[in-house]
Amino acid sequence: VSGAGRRVVITGMGAICALGDRPEAIHQALCDGRRGFSAPTIFPDSVAPGVQVAEVRDFAPQTYLDGGNIRPLDRTGKLAAVGVQLALSDSGWTADLRRERPLGLILGTMFCSVRTIGEFDRRAQSAGIEYASPMDFSNTVLNAAAGQVAIWHRLRGVNTTISAGAVSGVHALGYAAQLIRTGRADALVAGGVEELCYESFWGFHQAGFLAAAGSGVPVCPGNSVPFDAGRTGTLLGEAAAFLALEAESTAKARGARIIGCVEGFGTAYDPDALIGGRGGPNAMALAIRRALANAGVAASAIGVVSASASGLRAQDAREAAGIAAAIGRATPVTAIKSMVGETLGASGGLQSIAALESMRSGLVPGIAGLARVDPEVLLTVTSEARPLGATRALVTSMAPEGNCCALALGLE
Amino acid sequence: MDSRARVVVTGIGVVTSVGIGVDEFWRAILAGHTGISPVESFDTSRYAVHLGGEVKGFHPEAYVRRLSLASMARASQLAIAAARLALDDASLSANAMDPAMVGVSFGTTSGEPAMIERFNDMELAGTRDRVGPEFIAQYPCHVIAAHVASELGLSGPNLVIPTACAAGNYALAHALDSIRNDEADAMLAGGSDAFSRITYTGFARLGAIAPVECQPFDKNRRGMVPGEGAAVLLLERLDRAVARGARIYAELAGYGLTCDANHMTAPQGDGATRAMTIAMADAGIRPGEVSYISAHGTGTAVNDRIETAAVKQAFGAAASRVPISSIKSMLGHTMGAASAIEAAACALAVHDDAIPPTMHYETPDPECDLDYVPNESRHVPIDVAMNNAYAFGGNNASVLFRKCRA
């Protein structure tokens, strides 16, 4: 199984999130332990007083996207178009190249734009169906962002939206790598996007996912710290994060700079997650083992793990157990969500970019705010950034509904 | 990993407005039955149109056993029903396989739209505090695949590919690769969509809904009719299917996926042509070898004209000899489920050497001048069937089914 097919290399990275819009700057902010949280401006902070979010503040898509009319794109579409733009320019996939060869897009998202969908329907219900806008309707489909980005950047290849909740981004990267590996595509932009909006925020708030939600106590980012004994929930963020992936032969033929490679992907589902059962096999461990087998590397070869832990009590513990079972307890583990927030569909791309930058710079971010490690979490975690000599990283991603994914990345 | 491993369809489950289960469904569409009726799931008095392809008489409690019915919305219930029907049809219980190696790949256009509609009703009533945990637990579209796998205890790859009205074909393509890449021994792949006021409103605002009948390729066609439903195809590697003596409907022979990258809602045709061409190259099939095309065939003026031109472009001289039909003339447009239901029809066509008709076809259109199998099913040898699907976002997907010779 392992190692079969073509080698998949990474030739570009593009990201925009609360901590910035350049991979090096985002990585530096993570290593500095900066937290991108503040009161929401996208919706009134009176919706849930004191609950902070990691917004892309003062988002100005027109500064990234030259020419054209961006009005047909909603916030999700704009974030995605910017993330893809940054990955394309980093990889050297110019407009001319894209005219010659169809480039594809694999986009992970949990909600696409639930804000557009919500507003479209509310307008029809309150003002009358004749007030529902046909242009908005074309953005209510869950593949709207992928379609809009394809139009904007002229991406004529395979165009697939992947939804698997918070693991959508890693799933998209893994699917893209498999398509290149087996020769179905030569080059793909892959990653994910999630906007912050009232509808998803309120949903998570009412479901009790948010840190200290419902307690009436003003929420500080402190109690949303991954693996911390005092964690009470997650805080939401928004982002777009994409990698340019291509077959090594294609990348070398065009003289592209090679940053690293996708060595393997694995995924598993926990069929007991929805019914609250935790007695079955740990699906995170299974996903990791599958990724390692797919990559043809031993667990001991992994130098660092970027976990998806977001401050959820049971979920972080479950992920930690899966990592410990499949990788061991000694490998350094980090998590970025106490700094950029839970960016759902974008989180896998952000974790991947942070992991690649960590290997590139030799410095891995700590888990900002980590004060006392949960005794249930038997992993090597710290609050401070630390040196890293490894050239192999594992990105893990897990969702409360039971989806688990792992992606093995290598530095060139 | 065997990138050319042969993958076959050994079970089919369908939940449609013309019938539930493969036998009822197939008999109905070969007989030209129509599943269009007055919309009951919401009040259409404010609309100029009132018909839809709702699935009536569906009893989810007959299928949802492990999970609680109240824990999920309609698209998940339709999906679970289709998945159980596919396993039953394959004479296979989920636990006869290694559940860790069985995955679920689903397409949808809208996910669970009823959940955001309910959220909106509370918001507009000024009662947002009444939104409970069910919105996050039941709304995001990926819960469709999660519910199916959880109901059946499956821990293979699990995801939803919401590429709008071509989503079912994308799910099949993903499932084919998952098996070939050894990520799964078998996949439950399909699509599900529940009838939705959001979808109905959108197509009504685009002026795309036909007032009475959906008449694909007819000169006087007046649009599509929104519908709902689900279909699941159980895919297995050929050697495993043969080893357990399974009945094989057809081989899933290849696919092609492209994007127009031009307009969100207006198809261009070149992307559709490329998808057909890529699919045929992938399967090693020449245009003259295709015996049936299941059209996207929505019944809108633009789609049917552009699709006809795209088929001519991809098939050349062979285009005039290939029968093409649209079962949307009977079911309406079941959105993300459509290409999964049509894939079921293709697999059945290959297995039974029968082609379902394009119903309500009366007046030839000079711009749509192919053989649309008007109004009556046809019994002819079918070696290869092509399933075409197109979507908002400029997405195009063609999937090929071939008669299985071991």
PDB file of N, CA and C in Angstrom, chain A residues 114 117-118 121-122 124-125 129-130 132 137-138 142-143 150-151 154-157 159-161 163 165 171 175 178-179 182 184 198 202-204 206 268-269 271-272 274-275 290 401 403, chain B residues 46-47 66-67 100 109 120 123 128-129 131 135-136 139 141-142 146-147 149-150 154-155 158-162 164 170 174 177 180-181 183 197 202 205 255 259 261 263-264 274 282 392 395:
ATOM      1  N   VAL A 114     -23.540  29.938   5.804  1.00  0.00           N
ATOM      2  CA  VAL A 114     -24.836  29.823   6.473  1.00  0.00           C
ATOM      3  C   VAL A 114     -25.418  31.213   6.704  1.00  0.00           C
ATOM      4  N   ILE A 117     -27.303  31.865   3.410  1.00  0.00           N
ATOM      5  CA  ILE A 117     -28.485  30.998   3.386  1.00  0.00           C
ATOM      6  C   ILE A 117     -29.541  31.543   4.358  1.00  0.00           C
ATOM      7  N   GLY A 118     -29.091  31.897   5.556  1.00  0.00           N
ATOM      8  CA  GLY A 118     -30.010  32.410   6.566  1.00  0.00           C
ATOM      9  C   GLY A 118     -30.676  33.702   6.129  1.00  0.00           C
ATOM     10  N   ASP A 121     -33.299  33.333   3.216  1.00  0.00           N
ATOM     11  CA  ASP A 121     -34.579  32.777   3.662  1.00  0.00           C
ATOM     12  C   ASP A 121     -35.334  33.774   4.541  1.00  0.00           C
ATOM     13  N   ARG A 122     -34.616  34.483   5.415  1.00  0.00           N
ATOM     14  CA  ARG A 122     -35.314  35.421   6.314  1.00  0.00           C
ATOM     15  C   ARG A 122     -35.949  36.562   5.510  1.00  0.00           C
ATOM     16  N   ALA A 124     -37.004  36.355   2.416  1.00  0.00           N
ATOM     17  CA  ALA A 124     -38.181  35.808   1.739  1.00  0.00           C
ATOM     18  C   ALA A 124     -39.352  35.656   2.711  1.00  0.00           C
ATOM     19  N   GLN A 125     -39.064  35.231   3.922  1.00  0.00           N
ATOM     20  CA  GLN A 125     -40.122  34.990   4.898  1.00  0.00           C
ATOM     21  C   GLN A 125     -40.699  36.297   5.448  1.00  0.00           C
ATOM     22  N   ILE A 129     -41.416  36.605  -0.943  1.00  0.00           N
ATOM     23  CA  ILE A 129     -40.452  35.869  -1.768  1.00  0.00           C
ATOM     24  C   ILE A 129     -39.906  36.722  -2.912  1.00  0.00           C
ATOM     25  N   GLU A 130     -40.675  37.737  -3.335  1.00  0.00           N
ATOM     26  CA  GLU A 130     -40.176  38.554  -4.435  1.00  0.00           C
ATOM     27  C   GLU A 130     -38.989  39.421  -4.011  1.00  0.00           C
ATOM     28  N   ALA A 132     -36.448  38.053  -2.251  1.00  0.00           N
ATOM     29  CA  ALA A 132     -35.275  37.177  -2.156  1.00  0.00           C
ATOM     30  C   ALA A 132     -34.452  37.341  -3.432  1.00  0.00           C
ATOM     31  N   PHE A 137     -29.201  33.709  -4.067  1.00  0.00           N
ATOM     32  CA  PHE A 137     -29.550  32.283  -4.164  1.00  0.00           C
ATOM     33  C   PHE A 137     -28.380  31.467  -4.696  1.00  0.00           C
ATOM     34  N   SER A 138     -27.653  32.012  -5.676  1.00  0.00           N
ATOM     35  CA  SER A 138     -26.534  31.237  -6.218  1.00  0.00           C
ATOM     36  C   SER A 138     -25.430  31.071  -5.176  1.00  0.00           C
ATOM     37  N   LEU A 142     -24.021  24.928  -1.217  1.00  0.00           N
ATOM     38  CA  LEU A 142     -22.898  24.701  -0.303  1.00  0.00           C
ATOM     39  C   LEU A 142     -21.557  24.642  -1.024  1.00  0.00           C
ATOM     40  N   ASN A 143     -21.587  24.630  -2.355  1.00  0.00           N
ATOM     41  CA  ASN A 143     -20.338  24.686  -3.113  1.00  0.00           C
ATOM     42  C   ASN A 143     -20.117  26.074  -3.713  1.00  0.00           C
ATOM     43  N   ALA A 150     -13.391  29.460  -8.403  1.00  0.00           N
ATOM     44  CA  ALA A 150     -13.027  28.936  -9.725  1.00  0.00           C
ATOM     45  C   ALA A 150     -13.227  30.003 -10.793  1.00  0.00           C
ATOM     46  N   ILE A 151     -14.331  30.731 -10.681  1.00  0.00           N
ATOM     47  CA  ILE A 151     -14.594  31.795 -11.654  1.00  0.00           C
ATOM     48  C   ILE A 151     -13.527  32.879 -11.518  1.00  0.00           C
ATOM     49  N   ARG A 154     -10.126  31.404 -12.518  1.00  0.00           N
ATOM     50  CA  ARG A 154     -10.146  30.575 -13.724  1.00  0.00           C
ATOM     51  C   ARG A 154      -9.569  29.173 -13.453  1.00  0.00           C
ATOM     52  N   LEU A 155     -10.147  28.482 -12.501  1.00  0.00           N
ATOM     53  CA  LEU A 155      -9.717  27.124 -12.155  1.00  0.00           C
ATOM     54  C   LEU A 155     -10.666  26.142 -12.826  1.00  0.00           C
ATOM     55  N   ARG A 156     -10.225  25.529 -13.931  1.00  0.00           N
ATOM     56  CA  ARG A 156     -11.121  24.739 -14.772  1.00  0.00           C
ATOM     57  C   ARG A 156     -11.067  23.234 -14.498  1.00  0.00           C
ATOM     58  N   GLY A 157     -10.160  22.822 -13.615  1.00  0.00           N
ATOM     59  CA  GLY A 157     -10.039  21.391 -13.313  1.00  0.00           C
ATOM     60  C   GLY A 157     -11.116  20.921 -12.355  1.00  0.00           C
ATOM     61  N   ASN A 159     -13.361  20.406  -9.308  1.00  0.00           N
ATOM     62  CA  ASN A 159     -13.755  21.442  -8.350  1.00  0.00           C
ATOM     63  C   ASN A 159     -14.686  20.783  -7.340  1.00  0.00           C
ATOM     64  N   THR A 160     -14.133  20.438  -6.209  1.00  0.00           N
ATOM     65  CA  THR A 160     -14.889  19.634  -5.248  1.00  0.00           C
ATOM     66  C   THR A 160     -14.931  20.309  -3.884  1.00  0.00           C
ATOM     67  N   THR A 161     -16.114  20.371  -3.316  1.00  0.00           N
ATOM     68  CA  THR A 161     -16.270  20.872  -1.955  1.00  0.00           C
ATOM     69  C   THR A 161     -16.399  19.672  -1.028  1.00  0.00           C
ATOM     70  N   SER A 163     -17.261  18.442   2.824  1.00  0.00           N
ATOM     71  CA  SER A 163     -17.815  18.799   4.124  1.00  0.00           C
ATOM     72  C   SER A 163     -17.734  17.609   5.058  1.00  0.00           C
ATOM     73  N   GLY A 165     -17.447  18.538   8.633  1.00  0.00           N
ATOM     74  CA  GLY A 165     -17.384  19.301   9.872  1.00  0.00           C
ATOM     75  C   GLY A 165     -16.023  19.941  10.041  1.00  0.00           C
ATOM     76  N   HIS A 171      -9.482  16.736   5.391  1.00  0.00           N
ATOM     77  CA  HIS A 171     -10.073  15.798   4.436  1.00  0.00           C
ATOM     78  C   HIS A 171      -9.845  16.282   3.001  1.00  0.00           C
ATOM     79  N   TYR A 175      -7.746  14.248   0.256  1.00  0.00           N
ATOM     80  CA  TYR A 175      -8.386  13.844  -1.007  1.00  0.00           C
ATOM     81  C   TYR A 175      -7.590  14.387  -2.192  1.00  0.00           C
ATOM     82  N   GLN A 178      -4.470  12.391  -2.739  1.00  0.00           N
ATOM     83  CA  GLN A 178      -4.743  11.097  -3.370  1.00  0.00           C
ATOM     84  C   GLN A 178      -5.021  11.261  -4.870  1.00  0.00           C
ATOM     85  N   LEU A 179      -5.712  12.339  -5.236  1.00  0.00           N
ATOM     86  CA  LEU A 179      -6.012  12.558  -6.662  1.00  0.00           C
ATOM     87  C   LEU A 179      -4.721  12.778  -7.460  1.00  0.00           C
ATOM     88  N   THR A 182      -2.542   9.391  -7.624  1.00  0.00           N
ATOM     89  CA  THR A 182      -3.015   8.368  -8.551  1.00  0.00           C
ATOM     90  C   THR A 182      -3.099   8.878  -9.987  1.00  0.00           C
ATOM     91  N   ARG A 184      -4.883  11.396 -11.205  1.00  0.00           N
ATOM     92  CA  ARG A 184      -6.142  12.013 -11.649  1.00  0.00           C
ATOM     93  C   ARG A 184      -5.982  13.509 -11.855  1.00  0.00           C
ATOM     94  N   TYR A 198     -23.155  35.279  12.506  1.00  0.00           N
ATOM     95  CA  TYR A 198     -24.108  35.169  13.600  1.00  0.00           C
ATOM     96  C   TYR A 198     -24.716  33.776  13.693  1.00  0.00           C
ATOM     97  N   TRP A 202     -24.259  31.640  16.959  1.00  0.00           N
ATOM     98  CA  TRP A 202     -25.389  31.457  17.868  1.00  0.00           C
ATOM     99  C   TRP A 202     -25.689  29.968  18.050  1.00  0.00           C
ATOM    100  N   GLY A 203     -25.557  29.216  16.966  1.00  0.00           N
ATOM    101  CA  GLY A 203     -25.770  27.767  17.059  1.00  0.00           C
ATOM    102  C   GLY A 203     -24.806  27.119  18.037  1.00  0.00           C
ATOM    103  N   PHE A 204     -23.525  27.438  17.907  1.00  0.00           N
ATOM    104  CA  PHE A 204     -22.527  26.862  18.820  1.00  0.00           C
ATOM    105  C   PHE A 204     -22.761  27.342  20.253  1.00  0.00           C
ATOM    106  N   GLN A 206     -25.622  28.184  21.640  1.00  0.00           N
ATOM    107  CA  GLN A 206     -26.790  27.522  22.217  1.00  0.00           C
ATOM    108  C   GLN A 206     -26.567  26.031  22.437  1.00  0.00           C
ATOM    109  N   ALA A 268     -10.864   8.071   9.577  1.00  0.00           N
ATOM    110  CA  ALA A 268     -11.719   7.062  10.201  1.00  0.00           C
ATOM    111  C   ALA A 268     -12.883   7.776  10.861  1.00  0.00           C
ATOM    112  N   TYR A 269     -13.955   7.048  11.040  1.00  0.00           N
ATOM    113  CA  TYR A 269     -15.152   7.616  11.654  1.00  0.00           C
ATOM    114  C   TYR A 269     -15.493   6.814  12.910  1.00  0.00           C
ATOM    115  N   PRO A 271     -18.362   5.594  14.947  1.00  0.00           N
ATOM    116  CA  PRO A 271     -19.829   5.497  14.834  1.00  0.00           C
ATOM    117  C   PRO A 271     -20.553   5.628  16.168  1.00  0.00           C
ATOM    118  N   ASP A 272     -19.807   5.700  17.265  1.00  0.00           N
ATOM    119  CA  ASP A 272     -20.455   5.872  18.566  1.00  0.00           C
ATOM    120  C   ASP A 272     -20.477   7.325  19.028  1.00  0.00           C
ATOM    121  N   LEU A 274     -21.940  10.013  17.956  1.00  0.00           N
ATOM    122  CA  LEU A 274     -23.232  10.715  17.976  1.00  0.00           C
ATOM    123  C   LEU A 274     -24.134  10.242  19.104  1.00  0.00           C
ATOM    124  N   ILE A 275     -23.868   9.053  19.611  1.00  0.00           N
ATOM    125  CA  ILE A 275     -24.728   8.556  20.697  1.00  0.00           C
ATOM    126  C   ILE A 275     -23.991   8.608  22.024  1.00  0.00           C
ATOM    127  N   ARG A 290      -3.630   4.823   9.876  1.00  0.00           N
ATOM    128  CA  ARG A 290      -3.863   4.756   8.430  1.00  0.00           C
ATOM    129  C   ARG A 290      -2.993   5.762   7.679  1.00  0.00           C
ATOM    130  N   GLU A 401     -18.725  15.070  15.835  1.00  0.00           N
ATOM    131  CA  GLU A 401     -19.642  14.108  15.208  1.00  0.00           C
ATOM    132  C   GLU A 401     -18.957  12.786  14.888  1.00  0.00           C
ATOM    133  N   ASN A 403     -15.851  12.367  13.049  1.00  0.00           N
ATOM    134  CA  ASN A 403     -14.865  12.331  11.976  1.00  0.00           C
ATOM    135  C   ASN A 403     -13.460  12.553  12.503  1.00  0.00           C
TER     136      ASN A 403
ATOM    137  N   ARG B  46     -48.093  31.847  -1.684  1.00  0.00           N
ATOM    138  CA  ARG B  46     -47.446  33.092  -2.130  1.00  0.00           C
ATOM    139  C   ARG B  46     -46.637  32.913  -3.413  1.00  0.00           C
ATOM    140  N   TYR B  47     -46.561  31.693  -3.910  1.00  0.00           N
ATOM    141  CA  TYR B  47     -45.776  31.427  -5.115  1.00  0.00           C
ATOM    142  C   TYR B  47     -46.701  31.332  -6.326  1.00  0.00           C
ATOM    143  N   ARG B  66     -30.992   2.387  15.202  1.00  0.00           N
ATOM    144  CA  ARG B  66     -30.004   2.583  16.275  1.00  0.00           C
ATOM    145  C   ARG B  66     -30.062   4.004  16.816  1.00  0.00           C
ATOM    146  N   LEU B  67     -30.198   4.970  15.932  1.00  0.00           N
ATOM    147  CA  LEU B  67     -30.255   6.371  16.344  1.00  0.00           C
ATOM    148  C   LEU B  67     -31.704   6.753  16.601  1.00  0.00           C
ATOM    149  N   ALA B 100     -14.738  -1.328   9.863  1.00  0.00           N
ATOM    150  CA  ALA B 100     -13.693  -0.315   9.801  1.00  0.00           C
ATOM    151  C   ALA B 100     -13.281  -0.019   8.365  1.00  0.00           C
ATOM    152  N   THR B 109     -27.290  18.940  -2.075  1.00  0.00           N
ATOM    153  CA  THR B 109     -27.265  20.353  -2.437  1.00  0.00           C
ATOM    154  C   THR B 109     -27.451  21.215  -1.198  1.00  0.00           C
ATOM    155  N   ASN B 120     -34.433  30.310  11.476  1.00  0.00           N
ATOM    156  CA  ASN B 120     -34.923  31.598  10.978  1.00  0.00           C
ATOM    157  C   ASN B 120     -36.311  31.935  11.522  1.00  0.00           C
ATOM    158  N   GLU B 123     -35.775  33.254  14.880  1.00  0.00           N
ATOM    159  CA  GLU B 123     -35.134  34.558  14.801  1.00  0.00           C
ATOM    160  C   GLU B 123     -36.184  35.627  14.452  1.00  0.00           C
ATOM    161  N   ARG B 128     -34.974  33.934  19.632  1.00  0.00           N
ATOM    162  CA  ARG B 128     -33.727  33.243  19.323  1.00  0.00           C
ATOM    163  C   ARG B 128     -33.224  32.389  20.490  1.00  0.00           C
ATOM    164  N   ASP B 129     -33.664  32.702  21.680  1.00  0.00           N
ATOM    165  CA  ASP B 129     -33.232  31.890  22.824  1.00  0.00           C
ATOM    166  C   ASP B 129     -33.780  30.471  22.765  1.00  0.00           C
ATOM    167  N   VAL B 131     -33.556  28.610  20.177  1.00  0.00           N
ATOM    168  CA  VAL B 131     -32.642  27.763  19.401  1.00  0.00           C
ATOM    169  C   VAL B 131     -31.873  26.898  20.402  1.00  0.00           C
ATOM    170  N   PHE B 135     -29.615  22.709  16.464  1.00  0.00           N
ATOM    171  CA  PHE B 135     -29.202  23.375  15.218  1.00  0.00           C
ATOM    172  C   PHE B 135     -27.799  22.915  14.800  1.00  0.00           C
ATOM    173  N   ILE B 136     -26.856  22.952  15.734  1.00  0.00           N
ATOM    174  CA  ILE B 136     -25.492  22.526  15.400  1.00  0.00           C
ATOM    175  C   ILE B 136     -25.414  21.004  15.219  1.00  0.00           C
ATOM    176  N   TYR B 139     -27.933  20.531  11.633  1.00  0.00           N
ATOM    177  CA  TYR B 139     -27.940  21.337  10.406  1.00  0.00           C
ATOM    178  C   TYR B 139     -26.769  21.087   9.447  1.00  0.00           C
ATOM    179  N   CYS B 141     -24.234  20.030   6.750  1.00  0.00           N
ATOM    180  CA  CYS B 141     -24.579  18.977   5.786  1.00  0.00           C
ATOM    181  C   CYS B 141     -23.850  17.665   6.028  1.00  0.00           C
ATOM    182  N   HIS B 142     -22.655  17.729   6.648  1.00  0.00           N
ATOM    183  CA  HIS B 142     -21.891  16.490   6.797  1.00  0.00           C
ATOM    184  C   HIS B 142     -22.568  15.498   7.741  1.00  0.00           C
ATOM    185  N   ALA B 146     -22.564  11.223   8.517  1.00  0.00           N
ATOM    186  CA  ALA B 146     -22.305  10.800   9.894  1.00  0.00           C
ATOM    187  C   ALA B 146     -23.477   9.964  10.420  1.00  0.00           C
ATOM    188  N   HIS B 147     -24.697  10.416  10.141  1.00  0.00           N
ATOM    189  CA  HIS B 147     -25.871   9.659  10.602  1.00  0.00           C
ATOM    190  C   HIS B 147     -25.914   8.268   9.976  1.00  0.00           C
ATOM    191  N   ALA B 149     -23.403   6.432   8.827  1.00  0.00           N
ATOM    192  CA  ALA B 149     -22.348   5.569   9.370  1.00  0.00           C
ATOM    193  C   ALA B 149     -22.617   5.209  10.818  1.00  0.00           C
ATOM    194  N   SER B 150     -23.166   6.155  11.554  1.00  0.00           N
ATOM    195  CA  SER B 150     -23.448   5.899  12.955  1.00  0.00           C
ATOM    196  C   SER B 150     -24.580   4.877  13.082  1.00  0.00           C
ATOM    197  N   LEU B 154     -20.348   2.051  10.947  1.00  0.00           N
ATOM    198  CA  LEU B 154     -19.251   1.982   9.978  1.00  0.00           C
ATOM    199  C   LEU B 154     -18.165   3.013  10.284  1.00  0.00           C
ATOM    200  N   SER B 155     -16.900   2.613  10.264  1.00  0.00           N
ATOM    201  CA  SER B 155     -15.851   3.590  10.570  1.00  0.00           C
ATOM    202  C   SER B 155     -14.862   3.827   9.436  1.00  0.00           C
ATOM    203  N   ASN B 158     -15.604   8.988   5.761  1.00  0.00           N
ATOM    204  CA  ASN B 158     -16.952   9.512   5.953  1.00  0.00           C
ATOM    205  C   ASN B 158     -16.987  10.979   5.606  1.00  0.00           C
ATOM    206  N   LEU B 159     -17.753  11.330   4.599  1.00  0.00           N
ATOM    207  CA  LEU B 159     -17.813  12.747   4.232  1.00  0.00           C
ATOM    208  C   LEU B 159     -19.015  13.031   3.341  1.00  0.00           C
ATOM    209  N   VAL B 160     -19.310  14.324   3.237  1.00  0.00           N
ATOM    210  CA  VAL B 160     -20.324  14.779   2.295  1.00  0.00           C
ATOM    211  C   VAL B 160     -19.637  15.677   1.273  1.00  0.00           C
ATOM    212  N   ILE B 161     -20.003  15.495   0.028  1.00  0.00           N
ATOM    213  CA  ILE B 161     -19.472  16.341  -1.039  1.00  0.00           C
ATOM    214  C   ILE B 161     -20.643  17.161  -1.577  1.00  0.00           C
ATOM    215  N   PRO B 162     -20.786  18.392  -1.091  1.00  0.00           N
ATOM    216  CA  PRO B 162     -21.988  19.158  -1.445  1.00  0.00           C
ATOM    217  C   PRO B 162     -21.811  19.972  -2.728  1.00  0.00           C
ATOM    218  N   ALA B 164     -23.612  20.687  -5.053  1.00  0.00           N
ATOM    219  CA  ALA B 164     -24.924  21.056  -5.566  1.00  0.00           C
ATOM    220  C   ALA B 164     -25.549  19.931  -6.402  1.00  0.00           C
ATOM    221  N   TYR B 170     -20.244  13.176  -7.764  1.00  0.00           N
ATOM    222  CA  TYR B 170     -18.969  13.443  -7.080  1.00  0.00           C
ATOM    223  C   TYR B 170     -18.745  12.434  -5.969  1.00  0.00           C
ATOM    224  N   HIS B 174     -15.627   9.856  -5.656  1.00  0.00           N
ATOM    225  CA  HIS B 174     -14.808   9.764  -4.450  1.00  0.00           C
ATOM    226  C   HIS B 174     -14.768   8.326  -3.925  1.00  0.00           C
ATOM    227  N   ASP B 177     -12.488   5.978  -5.921  1.00  0.00           N
ATOM    228  CA  ASP B 177     -11.074   6.162  -5.588  1.00  0.00           C
ATOM    229  C   ASP B 177     -10.748   5.630  -4.199  1.00  0.00           C
ATOM    230  N   ARG B 180     -10.201   2.004  -4.592  1.00  0.00           N
ATOM    231  CA  ARG B 180      -8.961   1.730  -5.328  1.00  0.00           C
ATOM    232  C   ARG B 180      -7.717   2.070  -4.512  1.00  0.00           C
ATOM    233  N   ASN B 181      -7.836   3.064  -3.628  1.00  0.00           N
ATOM    234  CA  ASN B 181      -6.701   3.456  -2.793  1.00  0.00           C
ATOM    235  C   ASN B 181      -6.596   2.629  -1.518  1.00  0.00           C
ATOM    236  N   GLU B 183      -8.511   2.580   0.922  1.00  0.00           N
ATOM    237  CA  GLU B 183      -9.046   3.229   2.115  1.00  0.00           C
ATOM    238  C   GLU B 183     -10.306   2.509   2.586  1.00  0.00           C
ATOM    239  N   ARG B 197     -38.088  24.942   1.372  1.00  0.00           N
ATOM    240  CA  ARG B 197     -38.674  26.215   0.923  1.00  0.00           C
ATOM    241  C   ARG B 197     -37.584  27.137   0.385  1.00  0.00           C
ATOM    242  N   GLY B 202     -35.705  29.956  -4.288  1.00  0.00           N
ATOM    243  CA  GLY B 202     -34.622  30.350  -5.192  1.00  0.00           C
ATOM    244  C   GLY B 202     -34.943  30.069  -6.646  1.00  0.00           C
ATOM    245  N   ARG B 205     -37.636  32.341  -7.881  1.00  0.00           N
ATOM    246  CA  ARG B 205     -37.118  33.685  -8.180  1.00  0.00           C
ATOM    247  C   ARG B 205     -36.323  33.698  -9.478  1.00  0.00           C
ATOM    248  N   TYR B 255     -14.783   8.061 -14.447  1.00  0.00           N
ATOM    249  CA  TYR B 255     -15.485   9.329 -14.298  1.00  0.00           C
ATOM    250  C   TYR B 255     -14.650  10.493 -14.815  1.00  0.00           C
ATOM    251  N   CYS B 259     -14.765  21.953 -14.183  1.00  0.00           N
ATOM    252  CA  CYS B 259     -15.472  23.165 -13.787  1.00  0.00           C
ATOM    253  C   CYS B 259     -15.448  24.165 -14.941  1.00  0.00           C
ATOM    254  N   ALA B 261     -15.766  27.375 -14.610  1.00  0.00           N
ATOM    255  CA  ALA B 261     -15.041  28.565 -14.146  1.00  0.00           C
ATOM    256  C   ALA B 261     -15.469  29.797 -14.924  1.00  0.00           C
ATOM    257  N   HIS B 263     -19.447  30.977 -14.855  1.00  0.00           N
ATOM    258  CA  HIS B 263     -20.664  31.601 -14.328  1.00  0.00           C
ATOM    259  C   HIS B 263     -21.269  30.672 -13.274  1.00  0.00           C
ATOM    260  N   MET B 264     -21.841  31.259 -12.201  1.00  0.00           N
ATOM    261  CA  MET B 264     -22.375  30.425 -11.124  1.00  0.00           C
ATOM    262  C   MET B 264     -23.562  29.586 -11.570  1.00  0.00           C
ATOM    263  N   ARG B 274     -15.788  18.383 -21.693  1.00  0.00           N
ATOM    264  CA  ARG B 274     -14.536  17.864 -21.130  1.00  0.00           C
ATOM    265  C   ARG B 274     -14.792  16.757 -20.119  1.00  0.00           C
ATOM    266  N   ASP B 282     -10.910   7.791 -19.118  1.00  0.00           N
ATOM    267  CA  ASP B 282     -10.622   7.120 -17.851  1.00  0.00           C
ATOM    268  C   ASP B 282     -11.051   5.657 -17.902  1.00  0.00           C
ATOM    269  N   PHE B 392     -24.810  24.294 -10.178  1.00  0.00           N
ATOM    270  CA  PHE B 392     -24.401  25.648  -9.815  1.00  0.00           C
ATOM    271  C   PHE B 392     -22.914  25.601  -9.449  1.00  0.00           C
ATOM    272  N   ASN B 395     -20.038  23.240 -12.012  1.00  0.00           N
ATOM    273  CA  ASN B 395     -19.524  21.878 -11.827  1.00  0.00           C
ATOM    274  C   ASN B 395     -20.117  20.913 -12.842  1.00  0.00           C
TER     275      ASN B 395
END
